[in-house]
Coordinates of C-alpha atoms in Angstrom, one line a residue:
Chain A
X1 CA -5.7 -25.5 -39.9
X2 CA -4.9 -21.9 -38.5
X3 CA -5.8 -22.0 -34.7
X4 CA -6.3 -18.3 -33.6
X5 CA -5.0 -18.6 -30.2
X6 CA -1.9 -20.6 -31.1
X7 CA -0.7 -17.8 -34.1
X8 CA -1.5 -15.2 -31.1
X9 CA 0.9 -17.1 -28.7
X10 CA 3.6 -17.5 -31.2
X11 CA 3.0 -14.1 -33.3
X12 CA 2.2 -13.5 -36.8
X13 CA 2.8 -10.4 -39.1
X14 CA 1.1 -9.4 -42.1
X15 CA 3.1 -8.6 -44.9
X16 CA 2.9 -7.2 -48.3
X17 CA 4.6 -8.9 -51.5
X18 CA 5.4 -6.9 -54.5
X19 CA 7.3 -7.1 -57.7
X20 CA 8.4 -10.1 -59.7
X21 CA 6.5 -13.2 -60.0
X22 CA 3.9 -13.4 -56.9
X23 CA 2.3 -16.6 -58.0
X24 CA 5.4 -18.0 -58.1
X25 CA 6.2 -17.0 -55.0
X26 CA 2.9 -18.6 -53.3
X27 CA 3.6 -21.5 -54.9
X28 CA 7.4 -21.6 -53.6
X29 CA 6.3 -20.9 -50.1
X30 CA 3.7 -23.4 -50.2
X31 CA 6.0 -26.1 -51.5
X32 CA 8.6 -25.1 -48.5
X33 CA 5.6 -26.1 -46.3
X34 CA 5.6 -22.6 -45.0
X35 CA 2.2 -21.7 -43.4
X36 CA 0.3 -18.7 -45.2
X37 CA -3.2 -17.4 -44.9
X38 CA -5.4 -14.8 -45.7
X39 CA -4.0 -13.9 -49.2
X40 CA -5.3 -10.9 -50.6
X41 CA -4.4 -9.3 -54.1
X42 CA -4.3 -5.7 -54.7
X43 CA -5.1 -4.4 -58.1
X44 CA -1.3 -2.9 -58.5
X45 CA 0.3 -6.2 -58.4
X46 CA 0.9 -6.6 -54.4
X47 CA -0.5 -9.1 -52.2
X48 CA -1.0 -9.2 -48.7
X49 CA -0.7 -12.3 -46.9
X50 CA -0.2 -13.6 -43.2
X51 CA 2.3 -15.8 -41.8
X52 CA 4.0 -16.8 -38.6
X53 CA 6.9 -14.9 -37.2
X54 CA 9.2 -17.4 -36.9
X55 CA 9.2 -18.5 -40.8
X56 CA 9.5 -14.7 -41.8
X57 CA 13.6 -15.4 -42.3
X58 CA 12.9 -18.7 -44.4
X59 CA 11.4 -16.3 -47.0
X60 CA 14.7 -14.8 -47.9
X61 CA 15.9 -17.5 -50.6
X62 CA 12.5 -17.8 -52.0
X63 CA 12.2 -14.0 -52.7
X64 CA 15.5 -14.1 -54.4
X65 CA 14.5 -17.0 -56.5
X66 CA 11.2 -15.3 -57.7
X67 CA 12.6 -11.4 -57.8
X68 CA 9.8 -10.4 -55.1
X69 CA 10.3 -8.1 -52.0
X70 CA 8.3 -7.7 -49.0
X71 CA 7.7 -5.3 -46.4
X72 CA 6.0 -5.9 -42.9
X73 CA 2.8 -4.1 -42.7
X74 CA 1.2 -5.2 -39.2
X75 CA 2.4 -7.6 -36.3
X76 CA 0.3 -9.1 -33.6
X77 CA 0.3 -11.8 -31.0
X78 CA 2.0 -12.2 -27.8
X79 CA 5.9 -11.7 -28.8
X80 CA 5.1 -8.2 -30.0
X81 CA 3.1 -7.4 -27.0
X82 CA 6.0 -8.5 -25.1
X83 CA 8.2 -6.1 -27.0
X84 CA 5.9 -3.4 -26.6
X85 CA 6.1 -4.1 -22.9
X86 CA 9.6 -3.9 -23.0
X87 CA 9.6 -0.6 -24.5
X88 CA 7.1 0.7 -21.5
X89 CA 9.3 -1.7 -18.9
X90 CA 10.0 1.1 -16.4
X91 CA 6.2 1.9 -16.6
X92 CA 5.4 -1.9 -16.2
X93 CA 8.0 -2.2 -13.4
X94 CA 6.1 0.6 -11.4
X95 CA 2.8 -0.6 -12.0
X96 CA 4.3 -4.1 -10.8
X97 CA 6.0 -2.2 -8.0
X98 CA 3.0 -0.1 -6.7
X99 CA 0.9 -3.6 -6.9
X100 CA 3.8 -5.3 -4.6
X101 CA 3.9 -2.4 -2.3
X102 CA 0.0 -2.2 -2.0
X103 CA -0.2 -5.8 -1.5
X104 CA 2.5 -6.1 1.0
X105 CA 1.2 -3.0 2.9
X106 CA -2.3 -5.1 3.3
X107 CA 0.2 -7.8 4.9
X108 CA 1.6 -5.7 7.6
X109 CA 0.0 -5.2 11.1
X110 CA -0.7 -1.6 11.3
X111 CA -2.7 -1.3 14.5
X112 CA -2.8 -3.3 18.0
X113 CA -6.1 -2.5 19.8
X114 CA -6.2 -3.3 23.3
X115 CA -9.4 -3.7 25.2
X116 CA -10.6 -4.9 28.8
X117 CA -7.7 -3.6 30.4
X118 CA -8.3 -1.8 33.5
X119 CA -5.3 -2.1 35.9
X120 CA -2.8 -3.4 33.5
X121 CA -1.0 -0.5 31.4
X122 CA -1.8 -1.1 27.8
X123 CA 2.4 -0.3 27.3
X124 CA 2.9 -3.2 29.4
X125 CA 0.4 -5.3 27.2
X126 CA 2.1 -3.9 24.0
X127 CA 5.5 -5.1 25.5
X128 CA 4.7 -8.6 26.1
X129 CA 2.7 -9.1 22.8
X130 CA 6.2 -7.7 21.2
X131 CA 8.0 -10.2 23.0
X132 CA 5.6 -12.7 21.6
X133 CA 6.2 -11.6 18.2
X134 CA 3.3 -9.0 17.6
X135 CA 3.9 -5.6 16.9
X136 CA 3.3 -2.9 14.5
X137 CA 4.9 -3.4 10.8
X138 CA 4.9 -6.9 11.5
X139 CA 4.0 -9.3 8.6
X140 CA 1.0 -10.9 9.3
X141 CA 2.2 -14.2 8.0
X142 CA 4.9 -14.2 10.2
X143 CA 2.9 -14.0 13.2
X144 CA 2.3 -17.2 15.4
X145 CA -1.1 -18.7 15.3
X146 CA -3.6 -16.8 17.1
X147 CA -3.9 -19.6 20.1
X148 CA -0.2 -19.4 20.4
X149 CA -0.1 -16.1 20.9
X150 CA -3.1 -16.2 23.3
X151 CA -1.3 -18.8 25.3
X152 CA 1.8 -16.9 25.2
X153 CA 0.4 -13.5 26.2
X154 CA -1.5 -15.2 29.3
X155 CA 1.4 -16.6 30.3
X156 CA 3.6 -13.1 30.5
X157 CA 1.0 -10.8 32.0
X158 CA 0.1 -11.3 35.6
X159 CA -3.4 -10.8 36.9
X160 CA -5.3 -11.9 33.5
X161 CA -7.6 -14.6 33.5
X162 CA -8.2 -14.5 29.6
X163 CA -6.6 -13.3 26.6
X164 CA -8.1 -13.2 22.9
X165 CA -6.1 -12.3 19.9
X166 CA -8.0 -11.6 16.6
X167 CA -7.0 -10.3 13.4
X168 CA -9.3 -8.1 11.0
X169 CA -7.3 -7.1 8.0
X170 CA -4.3 -5.0 9.5
X171 CA -5.9 -4.6 12.6
X172 CA -5.1 -7.1 15.8
X173 CA -7.3 -6.7 18.6
X174 CA -6.1 -8.0 22.0
X175 CA -8.9 -8.7 24.0
X176 CA -8.1 -9.4 28.2
X177 CA -10.2 -10.3 31.0
X178 CA -8.7 -9.3 34.1
X179 CA -8.8 -11.5 37.1
X180 CA -10.9 -10.3 39.9
X181 CA -8.9 -10.3 43.1
X182 CA -10.6 -11.0 46.4
X183 CA -10.7 -7.6 48.2
X184 CA -8.1 -7.7 51.3
X185 CA -9.8 -7.6 54.5
X186 CA -8.5 -5.1 57.2
X187 CA -7.2 -7.0 59.6
X188 CA -5.6 -4.5 61.7
X189 CA -6.0 -5.4 65.8
X190 CA -9.2 -3.9 67.3
X191 CA -11.2 -3.7 70.5
X192 CA -14.8 -4.1 70.6
X193 CA -16.5 -1.0 72.2
X194 CA -20.0 -0.3 73.2
X195 CA -21.8 1.7 70.9
X196 CA -24.9 2.6 73.3
X197 CA -25.4 2.9 77.4
X198 CA -27.0 -0.5 78.7
X199 CA -26.8 -3.8 80.8
X200 CA -24.9 -6.6 79.2
X201 CA -27.6 -9.6 79.1
X202 CA -24.7 -11.8 77.1
X203 CA -21.1 -11.9 76.2
X204 CA -19.1 -14.1 74.2
X205 CA -15.5 -13.3 73.3
X206 CA -14.2 -15.5 70.4
X207 CA -10.8 -13.7 70.3
X208 CA -9.8 -11.0 72.4
X209 CA -9.7 -10.5 76.6
X210 CA -13.2 -9.9 77.6
X211 CA -13.5 -6.8 80.0
X212 CA -17.2 -6.9 81.4
X213 CA -19.2 -9.6 83.0
X214 CA -22.9 -10.2 82.2
X215 CA -25.3 -7.5 84.1
X216 CA -22.5 -5.2 84.4
X217 CA -24.0 -1.8 83.3
X218 CA -21.6 -0.1 80.4
X219 CA -21.4 3.3 79.1
X220 CA -21.0 4.3 75.5
X221 CA -17.6 3.9 73.9
X222 CA -16.8 1.5 77.0
X223 CA -14.2 -1.2 75.9
X224 CA -16.3 -4.6 76.1
X225 CA -13.4 -7.0 74.6
X226 CA -10.0 -5.8 74.7
X227 CA -7.8 -6.1 71.8
X228 CA -4.6 -6.8 74.0
X229 CA -4.7 -10.4 74.8
X230 CA -1.7 -12.0 76.5
X231 CA 0.5 -8.9 75.9
X232 CA -0.3 -9.4 71.6
X233 CA -2.7 -7.0 70.1
X234 CA -5.3 -9.3 68.2
X235 CA -8.5 -8.2 66.0
X236 CA -11.2 -8.9 68.4
X237 CA -14.1 -11.0 67.7
X238 CA -17.3 -11.8 69.9
X239 CA -20.9 -11.1 70.5
X240 CA -22.2 -9.0 73.2
X241 CA -25.6 -8.2 73.8
X242 CA -27.1 -5.9 76.1
X243 CA -30.4 -4.2 77.3
X244 CA -30.7 -0.9 75.9
X245 CA -33.2 1.8 76.6
X246 CA -34.2 4.3 73.7
X247 CA -36.8 7.3 73.7
X248 CA -38.8 8.1 71.0
X249 CA -40.6 11.4 70.5
X250 CA -43.8 10.6 68.1
X251 CA -45.8 12.6 66.5
X252 CA -49.1 11.6 64.6
X253 CA -51.7 13.3 62.8
X254 CA -55.4 12.4 63.4
X255 CA -56.2 13.1 59.8
X256 CA -54.8 10.8 57.1
X257 CA -54.8 12.1 53.5
X258 CA -54.4 9.4 50.9
X259 CA -54.9 9.7 47.0
X260 CA -57.4 7.2 45.5
X261 CA -58.7 6.5 41.9
X262 CA -62.4 7.5 41.5
X263 CA -62.7 4.9 38.7
X264 CA -62.9 7.4 35.9
X265 CA -60.5 7.0 33.2
X266 CA -59.6 8.4 29.8
X267 CA -57.4 6.6 27.1
X268 CA -55.4 8.3 24.3
X269 CA -53.8 6.4 21.4
X270 CA -50.9 7.8 19.5
X271 CA -48.8 6.3 16.9
X272 CA -45.1 7.1 17.2
X273 CA -42.0 7.2 15.0
X274 CA -38.9 7.6 17.1
X275 CA -39.4 10.5 19.1
X276 CA -42.5 11.8 17.4
X277 CA -46.0 10.9 18.1
X278 CA -49.2 11.4 16.3
X279 CA -52.4 11.1 18.4
X280 CA -55.0 9.2 16.6
X281 CA -57.9 8.4 19.5
X282 CA -59.2 10.2 22.6
X283 CA -59.2 13.8 21.6
X284 CA -61.2 16.3 23.9
X285 CA -60.4 17.5 27.4
X286 CA -60.4 14.8 30.2
X287 CA -62.2 17.1 32.4
X288 CA -60.3 15.8 35.6
X289 CA -59.2 17.9 38.7
X290 CA -56.3 15.8 39.2
X291 CA -55.1 12.8 37.3
X292 CA -52.5 10.2 36.8
X293 CA -51.1 9.4 33.4
X294 CA -49.9 5.7 32.6
X295 CA -48.0 5.7 29.3
X296 CA -47.5 2.2 27.3
X297 CA -45.5 1.8 24.6
X298 CA -46.2 -1.2 22.4
X299 CA -43.2 -1.0 19.4
X300 CA -43.5 -3.2 16.5
X301 CA -41.0 -5.9 16.7
X302 CA -39.1 -8.1 14.4
X303 CA -37.7 -11.2 16.3
X304 CA -36.0 -9.7 19.5
X305 CA -35.6 -6.6 17.6
X306 CA -37.9 -3.6 18.5
X307 CA -38.3 -1.0 15.8
X308 CA -38.7 2.4 16.3
X309 CA -42.4 2.6 15.2
X310 CA -45.4 1.3 17.1
X311 CA -48.6 2.3 19.3
X312 CA -48.5 4.5 22.4
X313 CA -51.2 4.5 24.4
X314 CA -51.8 6.7 27.3
X315 CA -54.4 6.1 30.1
X316 CA -55.5 9.2 32.3
X317 CA -56.9 8.1 35.7
X318 CA -58.9 10.3 37.9
X319 CA -57.6 10.6 41.2
X320 CA -59.5 12.1 44.4
X321 CA -58.1 13.1 48.0
X322 CA -59.5 10.8 50.5
X323 CA -59.3 12.0 54.3
X324 CA -59.5 9.4 57.0
X325 CA -60.1 10.8 60.5
X326 CA -58.0 8.4 63.1
X327 CA -59.2 7.7 66.6
X328 CA -56.5 8.9 69.3
X329 CA -55.8 5.4 70.2
X330 CA -55.4 4.2 66.6
X331 CA -52.8 7.4 66.0
X332 CA -51.0 6.2 68.8
X333 CA -50.5 2.6 68.2
X334 CA -49.6 3.5 64.7
X335 CA -46.7 5.8 66.3
X336 CA -45.7 3.3 68.5
X337 CA -45.5 0.6 65.4
X338 CA -43.5 3.1 63.3
X339 CA -41.1 3.4 66.2
X340 CA -40.7 0.1 66.8
X341 CA -39.9 -0.8 63.1
X342 CA -37.3 2.2 63.5
X343 CA -35.4 0.6 66.0
X344 CA -35.2 -2.6 64.1
X345 CA -34.1 -1.3 61.1
X346 CA -31.5 1.0 63.0
X347 CA -30.1 -2.0 65.1
X348 CA -30.4 -5.4 63.5
X349 CA -33.0 -7.9 63.0
X350 CA -31.8 -9.8 66.0
X351 CA -33.2 -7.1 68.1
X352 CA -35.9 -7.9 70.4
X353 CA -38.2 -5.2 72.2
X354 CA -38.7 -6.3 75.5
X355 CA -40.9 -3.7 77.0
X356 CA -42.4 -0.2 75.9
X357 CA -43.7 2.7 78.2
X358 CA -45.4 5.7 77.3
X359 CA -43.9 8.5 79.2
X360 CA -46.1 11.4 78.2
X361 CA -49.2 11.9 75.8
X362 CA -51.5 14.7 74.6
X363 CA -53.3 15.8 71.6
X364 CA -53.0 19.2 70.4
X365 CA -53.6 20.8 67.1
X366 CA -55.2 17.6 65.4
X367 CA -52.0 15.6 66.4
X368 CA -50.9 13.1 68.9
X369 CA -47.5 13.8 70.7
X370 CA -46.0 11.3 72.8
X371 CA -42.7 10.2 74.6
X372 CA -42.1 6.4 74.6
X373 CA -39.4 4.7 76.2
X374 CA -38.1 1.3 74.7
X375 CA -36.5 -1.4 76.5
X376 CA -34.6 -3.2 73.8
X377 CA -32.3 -6.3 74.0
X378 CA -29.9 -5.8 71.3
X379 CA -26.1 -6.4 70.1
X380 CA -23.9 -3.6 71.1
X381 CA -20.6 -4.5 69.8
X382 CA -18.7 -2.2 67.6
X383 CA -15.0 -2.4 66.2
X384 CA -12.5 0.2 67.1
X385 CA -8.9 -0.2 65.7
X386 CA -6.1 0.0 68.0
X387 CA -4.1 3.0 67.3
X388 CA -0.6 2.9 68.5
X389 CA 1.4 5.7 69.8
X390 CA 2.9 7.1 66.7
X391 CA 4.8 9.8 68.5
X392 CA 6.1 13.1 66.9
Chain B
X1 CA 3.2 -43.1 -66.0
X2 CA 3.3 -45.2 -68.9
X3 CA 0.3 -46.0 -70.9
X4 CA 0.2 -49.6 -69.3
X5 CA -0.6 -48.6 -65.9
X6 CA -2.7 -45.9 -66.5
X7 CA -5.3 -48.4 -68.5
X8 CA -5.1 -51.0 -65.4
X9 CA -5.9 -47.9 -63.2
X10 CA -8.6 -46.7 -65.4
X11 CA -10.0 -50.4 -65.5
X12 CA -9.8 -50.6 -61.9
X13 CA -11.8 -47.5 -61.2
X14 CA -14.3 -48.4 -63.4
X15 CA -14.4 -52.0 -62.3
X16 CA -14.6 -51.1 -58.5
X17 CA -16.5 -48.1 -59.0
X18 CA -13.9 -45.7 -57.3
X19 CA -13.8 -41.7 -56.9
X20 CA -11.7 -40.1 -59.9
X21 CA -10.3 -37.6 -57.7
X22 CA -8.8 -40.1 -55.6
X23 CA -7.0 -42.2 -58.1
X24 CA -6.3 -39.6 -60.6
X25 CA -5.3 -36.8 -58.6
X26 CA -8.1 -34.6 -60.3
X27 CA -9.5 -31.7 -58.8
X28 CA -12.4 -32.1 -56.7
X29 CA -14.4 -28.6 -55.9
X30 CA -16.6 -27.9 -53.1
X31 CA -18.5 -24.7 -53.7
X32 CA -20.7 -23.2 -50.6
X33 CA -22.9 -20.7 -52.2
X34 CA -21.4 -18.0 -53.9
X35 CA -18.9 -17.3 -51.1
X36 CA -16.4 -20.3 -50.2
X37 CA -14.7 -22.7 -52.8
X38 CA -12.6 -25.6 -51.5
X39 CA -10.4 -26.9 -53.7
X40 CA -8.3 -30.1 -53.6
X41 CA -5.8 -31.7 -55.7
X42 CA -4.5 -28.0 -57.0
X43 CA -1.1 -27.7 -58.6
X44 CA -0.1 -24.2 -57.9
X45 CA -1.5 -20.8 -58.5
X46 CA -1.1 -19.3 -62.0
X47 CA -2.5 -16.0 -62.0
X48 CA -4.3 -14.3 -58.5
X49 CA -5.8 -11.0 -58.8
X50 CA -9.3 -9.6 -57.0
X51 CA -11.3 -10.6 -60.2
X52 CA -9.7 -13.9 -60.7
X53 CA -8.0 -16.9 -59.7
X54 CA -6.0 -19.3 -62.2
X55 CA -4.8 -22.6 -60.8
X56 CA -3.0 -25.2 -62.0
X57 CA -4.5 -28.6 -61.8
X58 CA -3.1 -32.2 -63.1
X59 CA -4.7 -32.0 -66.7
X60 CA -5.5 -28.1 -67.1
X61 CA -6.3 -25.1 -65.5
X62 CA -9.0 -24.2 -63.5
X63 CA -10.3 -20.6 -63.4
X64 CA -12.4 -19.0 -60.7
X65 CA -14.2 -15.7 -61.2
X66 CA -15.7 -13.3 -59.1
X67 CA -14.8 -10.1 -57.0
X68 CA -13.0 -9.4 -53.8
X69 CA -11.4 -13.0 -53.9
X70 CA -9.0 -14.0 -51.5
X71 CA -7.2 -17.1 -49.9
X72 CA -8.3 -18.1 -47.0
X73 CA -5.9 -20.9 -46.5
X74 CA -3.3 -22.5 -48.8
X75 CA -1.7 -25.9 -48.3
X76 CA 0.1 -28.1 -50.8
X77 CA -2.8 -29.8 -52.0
X78 CA -5.8 -27.7 -50.9
X79 CA -7.0 -24.3 -51.3
X80 CA -9.7 -22.3 -49.9
X81 CA -10.7 -19.4 -51.7
X82 CA -13.3 -16.7 -50.2
X83 CA -15.3 -13.9 -51.9
X84 CA -18.0 -13.0 -54.1
X85 CA -17.4 -16.1 -56.9
X86 CA -19.4 -15.7 -60.0
X87 CA -18.0 -18.6 -61.9
X88 CA -15.6 -21.7 -62.4
X89 CA -14.1 -22.4 -65.6
X90 CA -12.6 -25.8 -66.1
X91 CA -10.0 -25.7 -69.0
X92 CA -8.2 -29.1 -70.2
X93 CA -4.8 -28.5 -71.5
X94 CA -4.1 -29.5 -74.8
X95 CA -1.8 -32.8 -75.3
X96 CA -3.4 -34.6 -72.1
X97 CA -5.8 -37.4 -72.8

């Protein structure tokens, strides 16, 4: 039986037989075992029939015997397709070449992207990558594996804690995490000098030559611990505490103003889309002379993703100014308290206030003016680098 | 084939109830509607036109009438005819028993 795929594969032809004894011809063909099918007679003593290509030349002796003639009408199947293709071989070659070029171009590294480098130049990284076999216009299948590349790069580059190499299509991404190096501390030789006038209460020199003793009176800028120890310049280190006097001019108003909420409030509700909000509730003027507005957004969320649509509520709270009147004693105490806080803030938490003396106090224009002297024990050491004589 | 053998064959067919087409190479036809006709045990084409197909058989001529006839398939013993088939005529040749 005839199988269409097989005949397509081996190629078949339709021939027209004319003249002579056509029936005899068909019988002969049949007897010779040549496979023919679809025999279609015409009225004018012609017949069309299909056959395989390879048996076409076997017809010759049969034709001679029966006095028939054949002409090929149609060709179909793979061999003829190939033949047609062969005629268009340059077109086909061009097509194949195009596909091959396109394919090979997608198999190349076109771009190398470097991210995460701050201190290391991109050029250095690319150079190191090139030594590892990763450079533009390199075949991607010729690249070493990504973990090998990463390992090689991190070996070659200094000051790097991690390198990641990833490839997406024709793009290679080198991600770098630079090592954070510890900051270098200033270790130039220095003195310890006083930062205020005072009387030393405690001195301990861990390094360097102490220049003052306990109960010594020192001036601001005086060297307390010298950086020259045994003829060598060292970094002085130590703890020096002293009694220091601080004078404060304090000014405290007797009337204090304070903003308070009256408890009156009004709410407005809005529906918002992106940057546009439409008011839905709380129309009308609140009628507050002074007020504070608190805005709250409540966006629609999907999992942890906030949508740009949601509800916005505004709370308008009425405020009023309240006035307190302070007594003079209370005002003075407040002023001193504030001065003490200032001393602690400026001189460190280990400062202790030993004594306080009000030198002068007067009330004028609704304010209390005071001059207070504080006696304070605090650390007074300050580093001063030793500057060598550099000459001209 | 000698008369003796033919007689024995005839007797076997009758005795064993065998189909005639197998033993005597007589044509066997399968006609599917008016469209397709399988003919087995033919002995070659005598005449073929769109309107008629004459086939030689062992003991005569088989004539197929119709319009637009074509031979879909032809093999040494079998033939498949397609087209609009109107009639079949079987003519026994003179001289054969």
